[in-house]
mmCIF file of C-alpha atoms in Angstrom:
data_model
loop_
_atom_site.group_PDB
_atom_site.id
_atom_site.type_symbol
_atom_site.label_atom_id
_atom_site.label_comp_id
_atom_site.label_asym_id
_atom_site.label_seq_id
_atom_site.Cartn_x
_atom_site.Cartn_y
_atom_site.Cartn_z
ATOM 1 C CA MET X 1 12.488 -1.107 7.521
ATOM 2 C CA ASP X 2 12.124 -3.388 4.517
ATOM 3 C CA LEU X 3 10.075 -2.624 1.414
ATOM 4 C CA VAL X 4 7.108 -4.769 2.508
ATOM 5 C CA THR X 5 6.781 -2.940 5.811
ATOM 6 C CA GLU X 6 7.311 0.410 4.090
ATOM 7 C CA ARG X 7 4.510 -0.301 1.600
ATOM 8 C CA ILE X 8 2.094 -1.436 4.309
ATOM 9 C CA THR X 9 2.928 1.675 6.339
ATOM 10 C CA THR X 10 2.378 3.910 3.305
ATOM 11 C CA LEU X 11 -0.985 2.295 2.577
ATOM 12 C CA LEU X 12 -2.093 2.652 6.176
ATOM 13 C CA THR X 13 -1.130 6.322 6.344
ATOM 14 C CA ASP X 14 -2.253 7.397 2.871
ATOM 15 C CA LYS X 15 -5.349 5.279 2.293
ATOM 16 C CA PHE X 16 -6.639 4.815 5.840
ATOM 17 C CA ASP X 17 -5.361 7.995 7.517
ATOM 18 C CA VAL X 18 -3.536 6.092 10.263
ATOM 19 C CA PRO X 19 -0.949 8.301 11.988
ATOM 20 C CA ALA X 20 2.524 6.983 11.112
ATOM 21 C CA ASP X 21 3.656 7.055 14.741
ATOM 22 C CA LEU X 22 1.013 4.435 15.620
ATOM 23 C CA ILE X 23 2.243 1.947 13.027
ATOM 24 C CA THR X 24 4.596 -0.568 14.591
ATOM 25 C CA ALA X 25 5.139 -4.274 14.037
ATOM 26 C CA GLY X 26 3.162 -4.998 17.199
ATOM 27 C CA ALA X 27 0.233 -2.700 16.414
ATOM 28 C CA THR X 28 -2.991 -4.610 15.808
ATOM 29 C CA PHE X 29 -5.600 -3.635 13.280
ATOM 30 C CA GLN X 30 -7.814 -2.804 16.249
ATOM 31 C CA ASP X 31 -5.095 -0.507 17.662
ATOM 32 C CA LEU X 32 -5.093 1.303 14.325
ATOM 33 C CA ASP X 33 -8.906 1.581 14.262
ATOM 34 C CA LEU X 34 -9.222 -0.546 11.123
ATOM 35 C CA ASP X 35 -12.644 -2.124 10.854
ATOM 36 C CA SER X 36 -13.276 -5.344 8.930
ATOM 37 C CA LEU X 37 -14.030 -3.469 5.698
ATOM 38 C CA SER X 38 -10.778 -1.509 5.926
ATOM 39 C CA THR X 39 -8.862 -4.706 6.629
ATOM 40 C CA VAL X 40 -10.331 -6.390 3.559
ATOM 41 C CA GLU X 41 -9.501 -3.319 1.461
ATOM 42 C CA LEU X 42 -5.899 -3.382 2.739
ATOM 43 C CA TYR X 43 -5.521 -7.065 1.870
ATOM 44 C CA VAL X 44 -7.118 -6.647 -1.559
ATOM 45 C CA THR X 45 -4.821 -3.730 -2.345
ATOM 46 C CA LEU X 46 -1.765 -5.804 -1.456
ATOM 47 C CA GLN X 47 -3.118 -8.760 -3.433
ATOM 48 C CA GLU X 48 -3.549 -6.610 -6.521
ATOM 49 C CA GLU X 49 -0.187 -4.857 -6.233
ATOM 50 C CA TRP X 50 1.907 -7.954 -5.597
ATOM 51 C CA GLY X 51 -0.276 -10.755 -6.971
ATOM 52 C CA LEU X 52 -0.371 -12.450 -3.586
ATOM 53 C CA PRO X 53 -3.043 -14.911 -2.461
ATOM 54 C CA LEU X 54 -3.656 -13.140 0.867
ATOM 55 C CA ASP X 55 -6.641 -14.417 2.815
ATOM 56 C CA ALA X 56 -8.419 -11.411 4.299
ATOM 57 C CA GLU X 57 -10.826 -13.743 6.090
ATOM 58 C CA ALA X 58 -7.921 -14.996 8.200
ATOM 59 C CA ALA X 59 -7.312 -11.477 9.521
ATOM 60 C CA THR X 60 -8.757 -10.566 12.893
ATOM 61 C CA PRO X 61 -8.774 -7.343 14.880
ATOM 62 C CA ASP X 62 -5.797 -8.812 16.778
ATOM 63 C CA THR X 63 -3.724 -9.359 13.625
ATOM 64 C CA THR X 64 -0.611 -7.200 13.810
ATOM 65 C CA VAL X 65 1.132 -5.180 11.151
ATOM 66 C CA GLY X 66 4.149 -7.422 11.700
ATOM 67 C CA GLN X 67 2.108 -10.561 11.087
ATOM 68 C CA LEU X 68 0.747 -9.133 7.840
ATOM 69 C CA ALA X 69 4.246 -8.113 6.725
ATOM 70 C CA ASP X 70 5.614 -11.565 7.609
ATOM 71 C CA ARG X 71 2.860 -13.265 5.606
ATOM 72 C CA CYS X 72 3.508 -11.027 2.608
ATOM 73 C CA ARG X 73 7.239 -11.783 2.802
ATOM 74 C CA GLU X 74 6.546 -15.533 2.994
ATOM 75 C CA LEU X 75 4.346 -15.369 -0.092
ATOM 76 C CA LEU X 76 6.767 -13.160 -2.010
ATOM 77 C CA ASP X 77 9.733 -15.381 -1.127
ATOM 78 C CA GLY X 78 7.771 -18.521 -2.019
ATOM 79 C CA ASP X 79 6.924 -17.004 -5.387
ATOM 80 C CA GLY X 80 10.597 -16.596 -6.245
ATOM 81 C CA ARG X 81 10.521 -12.858 -5.629
ATOM 82 C CA ARG X 82 12.560 -11.233 -2.924
ATOM 83 C CA SER X 83 10.660 -9.063 -0.446
ATOM 84 C CA ASP X 84 13.575 -6.657 -0.070
ATOM 85 C CA ASP X 85 13.653 -5.774 -3.782
#
């Protein structure tokens, strides 16, 4: 598991009380019982921590943890930072 996925998993378990065993790359926000407000809060937290221009409005209940992690990696890599640091 890379650092991006680890951080997302930690946020989901600590901040949103999602059981760790439910968090997989294919798990959707709906699977994890995240409502739209929780999704926005997750995106804003990641934006603030990493300075990423994540678009929470693009997220849907069918967005997966893997898709979010991929998007974060793309933005981090495009910013000259490595997502595995």
